[in-house]
Amino acid sequence: MAKDATLQVRMDGELKEKVEKLYRDMGTTFSEAVRMFAQQSVAEGRMPFLPKVKTSDDYSIEDIDNILKQSSDDIKNGNVHTLQEFAQVMGEKYATKKAI
């Protein structure tokens, strides 16, 4: 199949370095992994894996302690937002764009 289209993806630089090393270590490239992902998605008619969000069972006591400490530090440092501010940010971020 001809490679005649380009896909550009913006991501965190550290994540990009890690994933490129991962695929190099596996004998391929990140670009090839993205092509395989696309081909498998079309073949299966869905994402070729089940996305998973961590649940409380996936966190260690240490993880939970660190999360709670960070939250406590944020509150002490005034890094908090009102419900209205949160709703506005989420509304802007996830607003449904209507086609014209």
Short mmCIF file of N, CA and C in Angstrom, two decimals:
data_model
loop_
_atom_site.label_atom_id
_atom_site.label_comp_id
_atom_site.label_asym_id
_atom_site.label_seq_id
_atom_site.Cartn_x
_atom_site.Cartn_y
_atom_site.Cartn_z
N MET A 1 0.85 -1.17 0.00
CA MET A 1 0.00 0.00 0.00
C MET A 1 0.90 1.23 0.00
N ALA A 2 0.60 2.20 -0.86
CA ALA A 2 1.41 3.42 -0.97
C ALA A 2 1.27 4.29 0.27
N LYS A 3 2.37 4.87 0.67
CA LYS A 3 2.36 5.80 1.81
C LYS A 3 2.32 7.20 1.23
N ASP A 4 1.08 7.70 0.99
CA ASP A 4 0.95 8.98 0.32
C ASP A 4 0.23 10.04 1.16
N ALA A 5 0.06 9.80 2.44
CA ALA A 5 -0.60 10.77 3.32
C ALA A 5 0.25 10.94 4.58
N THR A 6 0.14 12.11 5.19
CA THR A 6 0.91 12.41 6.39
C THR A 6 -0.04 12.68 7.54
N LEU A 7 0.32 12.18 8.71
CA LEU A 7 -0.43 12.42 9.94
C LEU A 7 0.52 13.12 10.91
N GLN A 8 0.08 14.26 11.45
CA GLN A 8 0.88 14.95 12.45
C GLN A 8 0.14 14.89 13.77
N VAL A 9 0.86 14.54 14.82
CA VAL A 9 0.28 14.42 16.15
C VAL A 9 1.15 15.20 17.12
N ARG A 10 0.54 16.04 17.94
CA ARG A 10 1.29 16.77 18.96
C ARG A 10 1.18 15.98 20.26
N MET A 11 2.33 15.83 20.93
CA MET A 11 2.34 15.12 22.20
C MET A 11 3.50 15.63 23.04
N ASP A 12 3.45 15.27 24.29
CA ASP A 12 4.50 15.61 25.23
C ASP A 12 5.82 15.01 24.75
N GLY A 13 6.90 15.80 24.79
CA GLY A 13 8.20 15.35 24.31
C GLY A 13 8.73 14.14 25.06
N GLU A 14 8.53 14.10 26.36
CA GLU A 14 9.01 12.97 27.16
C GLU A 14 8.29 11.69 26.77
N LEU A 15 6.98 11.79 26.56
CA LEU A 15 6.20 10.62 26.13
C LEU A 15 6.70 10.13 24.78
N LYS A 16 6.96 11.07 23.87
CA LYS A 16 7.43 10.71 22.52
C LYS A 16 8.76 9.96 22.61
N GLU A 17 9.68 10.46 23.40
CA GLU A 17 10.98 9.78 23.56
C GLU A 17 10.80 8.37 24.10
N LYS A 18 9.94 8.22 25.11
CA LYS A 18 9.72 6.90 25.72
C LYS A 18 9.11 5.92 24.72
N VAL A 19 8.11 6.38 23.98
CA VAL A 19 7.43 5.47 23.06
C VAL A 19 8.33 5.14 21.87
N GLU A 20 9.13 6.09 21.41
CA GLU A 20 10.06 5.80 20.32
C GLU A 20 11.10 4.77 20.75
N LYS A 21 11.61 4.90 21.99
CA LYS A 21 12.57 3.91 22.51
C LYS A 21 11.91 2.54 22.63
N LEU A 22 10.68 2.51 23.14
CA LEU A 22 9.96 1.25 23.28
C LEU A 22 9.88 0.52 21.94
N TYR A 23 9.45 1.23 20.89
CA TYR A 23 9.29 0.56 19.59
C TYR A 23 10.63 0.25 18.94
N ARG A 24 11.65 1.08 19.16
CA ARG A 24 13.00 0.75 18.67
C ARG A 24 13.47 -0.56 19.30
N ASP A 25 13.26 -0.68 20.62
CA ASP A 25 13.65 -1.91 21.33
C ASP A 25 12.88 -3.13 20.82
N MET A 26 11.71 -2.90 20.24
CA MET A 26 10.90 -3.99 19.70
C MET A 26 11.22 -4.24 18.23
N GLY A 27 12.17 -3.46 17.67
CA GLY A 27 12.60 -3.68 16.29
C GLY A 27 11.76 -3.00 15.25
N THR A 28 11.03 -1.98 15.65
CA THR A 28 10.20 -1.25 14.69
C THR A 28 10.24 0.24 15.05
N THR A 29 9.39 1.01 14.45
CA THR A 29 9.33 2.44 14.72
C THR A 29 7.96 2.82 15.26
N PHE A 30 7.92 3.96 15.89
CA PHE A 30 6.63 4.49 16.36
C PHE A 30 5.71 4.74 15.18
N SER A 31 6.26 5.26 14.08
CA SER A 31 5.45 5.50 12.88
C SER A 31 4.82 4.21 12.37
N GLU A 32 5.61 3.14 12.35
CA GLU A 32 5.08 1.86 11.89
C GLU A 32 4.01 1.35 12.86
N ALA A 33 4.21 1.57 14.15
CA ALA A 33 3.21 1.15 15.15
C ALA A 33 1.89 1.90 14.93
N VAL A 34 1.98 3.19 14.58
CA VAL A 34 0.76 3.96 14.30
C VAL A 34 0.07 3.41 13.06
N ARG A 35 0.84 3.05 12.02
CA ARG A 35 0.23 2.45 10.82
C ARG A 35 -0.44 1.12 11.16
N MET A 36 0.22 0.30 12.00
CA MET A 36 -0.38 -0.98 12.40
C MET A 36 -1.67 -0.75 13.18
N PHE A 37 -1.65 0.27 14.06
CA PHE A 37 -2.85 0.61 14.83
C PHE A 37 -3.99 0.96 13.89
N ALA A 38 -3.70 1.79 12.88
CA ALA A 38 -4.74 2.20 11.93
C ALA A 38 -5.28 1.00 11.14
N GLN A 39 -4.36 0.15 10.65
CA GLN A 39 -4.79 -1.02 9.89
C GLN A 39 -5.64 -1.97 10.74
N GLN A 40 -5.23 -2.19 11.96
CA GLN A 40 -5.97 -3.09 12.84
C GLN A 40 -7.33 -2.49 13.21
N SER A 41 -7.38 -1.17 13.41
CA SER A 41 -8.65 -0.50 13.71
C SER A 41 -9.64 -0.72 12.59
N VAL A 42 -9.19 -0.56 11.35
CA VAL A 42 -10.07 -0.75 10.19
C VAL A 42 -10.48 -2.22 10.10
N ALA A 43 -9.54 -3.11 10.31
CA ALA A 43 -9.86 -4.55 10.22
C ALA A 43 -10.90 -4.98 11.25
N GLU A 44 -10.80 -4.41 12.46
CA GLU A 44 -11.72 -4.80 13.53
C GLU A 44 -12.96 -3.91 13.61
N GLY A 45 -12.91 -2.76 12.94
CA GLY A 45 -14.04 -1.83 13.00
C GLY A 45 -14.18 -1.16 14.35
N ARG A 46 -13.06 -1.07 15.07
CA ARG A 46 -13.05 -0.45 16.40
C ARG A 46 -11.60 -0.25 16.81
N MET A 47 -11.39 0.30 18.01
CA MET A 47 -10.04 0.37 18.53
C MET A 47 -9.55 -1.05 18.77
N PRO A 48 -8.30 -1.35 18.44
CA PRO A 48 -7.83 -2.73 18.58
C PRO A 48 -7.41 -3.10 20.01
N PHE A 49 -7.81 -2.31 20.95
CA PHE A 49 -7.59 -2.63 22.36
C PHE A 49 -8.68 -1.94 23.15
N LEU A 50 -8.87 -2.36 24.38
CA LEU A 50 -9.88 -1.75 25.23
C LEU A 50 -9.20 -0.70 26.12
N PRO A 51 -9.53 0.58 25.92
CA PRO A 51 -8.96 1.61 26.78
C PRO A 51 -9.38 1.35 28.22
N LYS A 52 -8.48 1.61 29.15
CA LYS A 52 -8.79 1.36 30.55
C LYS A 52 -8.39 2.57 31.38
N VAL A 53 -9.27 2.95 32.24
CA VAL A 53 -8.99 3.99 33.21
C VAL A 53 -8.67 3.29 34.52
N LYS A 54 -7.63 3.76 35.20
CA LYS A 54 -7.30 3.14 36.48
C LYS A 54 -8.46 3.27 37.45
N THR A 55 -8.68 2.21 38.19
CA THR A 55 -9.67 2.25 39.27
C THR A 55 -8.92 2.28 40.59
N SER A 56 -9.62 2.46 41.65
CA SER A 56 -8.96 2.51 42.96
C SER A 56 -8.20 1.22 43.25
N ASP A 57 -8.64 0.12 42.68
CA ASP A 57 -7.94 -1.16 42.89
C ASP A 57 -6.56 -1.20 42.22
N ASP A 58 -6.34 -0.30 41.23
CA ASP A 58 -5.08 -0.28 40.50
C ASP A 58 -4.01 0.57 41.19
N TYR A 59 -4.37 1.28 42.27
CA TYR A 59 -3.44 2.16 42.96
C TYR A 59 -2.93 1.50 44.24
N SER A 60 -1.64 1.69 44.49
CA SER A 60 -1.08 1.22 45.76
C SER A 60 -1.39 2.23 46.85
N ILE A 61 -1.18 1.84 48.10
CA ILE A 61 -1.36 2.77 49.22
C ILE A 61 -0.43 3.97 49.05
N GLU A 62 0.79 3.71 48.58
CA GLU A 62 1.75 4.80 48.33
C GLU A 62 1.22 5.77 47.26
N ASP A 63 0.66 5.23 46.18
CA ASP A 63 0.08 6.08 45.13
C ASP A 63 -1.01 6.98 45.70
N ILE A 64 -1.89 6.38 46.49
CA ILE A 64 -3.01 7.14 47.07
C ILE A 64 -2.49 8.20 48.03
N ASP A 65 -1.51 7.85 48.85
CA ASP A 65 -0.91 8.83 49.76
C ASP A 65 -0.32 10.00 48.99
N ASN A 66 0.37 9.71 47.89
CA ASN A 66 0.98 10.78 47.08
C ASN A 66 -0.09 11.68 46.45
N ILE A 67 -1.15 11.08 45.97
CA ILE A 67 -2.25 11.86 45.36
C ILE A 67 -2.90 12.76 46.41
N LEU A 68 -3.15 12.20 47.59
CA LEU A 68 -3.76 12.99 48.66
C LEU A 68 -2.84 14.11 49.13
N LYS A 69 -1.54 13.84 49.22
CA LYS A 69 -0.58 14.87 49.62
C LYS A 69 -0.56 16.00 48.58
N GLN A 70 -0.55 15.63 47.30
CA GLN A 70 -0.55 16.66 46.24
C GLN A 70 -1.82 17.50 46.31
N SER A 71 -2.95 16.86 46.55
CA SER A 71 -4.21 17.59 46.68
C SER A 71 -4.16 18.54 47.87
N SER A 72 -3.65 18.07 48.98
CA SER A 72 -3.54 18.90 50.17
C SER A 72 -2.61 20.09 49.92
N ASP A 73 -1.48 19.84 49.26
CA ASP A 73 -0.55 20.93 48.92
C ASP A 73 -1.20 21.95 47.99
N ASP A 74 -1.97 21.46 47.01
CA ASP A 74 -2.67 22.38 46.09
C ASP A 74 -3.63 23.28 46.85
N ILE A 75 -4.36 22.72 47.80
CA ILE A 75 -5.31 23.51 48.59
C ILE A 75 -4.57 24.55 49.42
N LYS A 76 -3.49 24.13 50.09
CA LYS A 76 -2.69 25.05 50.91
C LYS A 76 -2.11 26.19 50.09
N ASN A 77 -1.73 25.89 48.84
CA ASN A 77 -1.11 26.89 47.97
C ASN A 77 -2.13 27.70 47.17
N GLY A 78 -3.40 27.46 47.42
CA GLY A 78 -4.45 28.23 46.73
C GLY A 78 -4.67 27.82 45.29
N ASN A 79 -4.17 26.66 44.91
CA ASN A 79 -4.34 26.17 43.55
C ASN A 79 -5.68 25.42 43.46
N VAL A 80 -6.76 26.19 43.60
CA VAL A 80 -8.11 25.63 43.58
C VAL A 80 -8.98 26.46 42.64
N HIS A 81 -10.08 25.90 42.22
CA HIS A 81 -11.00 26.58 41.32
C HIS A 81 -12.43 26.37 41.81
N THR A 82 -13.27 27.32 41.50
CA THR A 82 -14.68 27.17 41.85
C THR A 82 -15.34 26.20 40.87
N LEU A 83 -16.49 25.72 41.24
CA LEU A 83 -17.24 24.83 40.35
C LEU A 83 -17.56 25.54 39.04
N GLN A 84 -17.88 26.82 39.12
CA GLN A 84 -18.20 27.58 37.92
C GLN A 84 -16.98 27.68 36.99
N GLU A 85 -15.79 27.92 37.56
CA GLU A 85 -14.57 27.98 36.74
C GLU A 85 -14.30 26.63 36.08
N PHE A 86 -14.46 25.57 36.86
CA PHE A 86 -14.25 24.23 36.34
C PHE A 86 -15.23 23.94 35.20
N ALA A 87 -16.50 24.26 35.41
CA ALA A 87 -17.52 24.02 34.39
C ALA A 87 -17.21 24.80 33.11
N GLN A 88 -16.74 26.03 33.26
CA GLN A 88 -16.42 26.84 32.09
C GLN A 88 -15.25 26.22 31.31
N VAL A 89 -14.20 25.83 32.01
CA VAL A 89 -13.04 25.23 31.35
C VAL A 89 -13.44 23.93 30.65
N MET A 90 -14.18 23.08 31.33
CA MET A 90 -14.60 21.82 30.73
C MET A 90 -15.55 22.04 29.56
N GLY A 91 -16.43 23.03 29.70
CA GLY A 91 -17.34 23.36 28.61
C GLY A 91 -16.60 23.80 27.36
N GLU A 92 -15.57 24.62 27.56
CA GLU A 92 -14.77 25.08 26.42
C GLU A 92 -13.95 23.94 25.82
N LYS A 93 -13.40 23.13 26.69
CA LYS A 93 -12.52 22.04 26.22
C LYS A 93 -13.30 20.96 25.48
N TYR A 94 -14.49 20.64 25.95
CA TYR A 94 -15.24 19.53 25.39
C TYR A 94 -16.51 19.95 24.67
N ALA A 95 -16.59 21.21 24.27
CA ALA A 95 -17.77 21.69 23.55
C ALA A 95 -17.91 20.93 22.24
N THR A 96 -19.12 20.55 21.93
CA THR A 96 -19.39 19.88 20.68
C THR A 96 -19.38 20.89 19.55
N LYS A 97 -18.58 20.61 18.55
CA LYS A 97 -18.50 21.51 17.39
C LYS A 97 -19.54 21.05 16.37
N LYS A 98 -20.41 21.96 15.97
CA LYS A 98 -21.45 21.62 15.01
C LYS A 98 -20.97 21.95 13.60
N ALA A 99 -21.22 21.05 12.68
CA ALA A 99 -20.86 21.30 11.29
C ALA A 99 -21.83 22.29 10.69
N ILE A 100 -21.28 23.17 9.87
CA ILE A 100 -22.12 24.20 9.22
C ILE A 100 -22.44 23.76 7.82
#
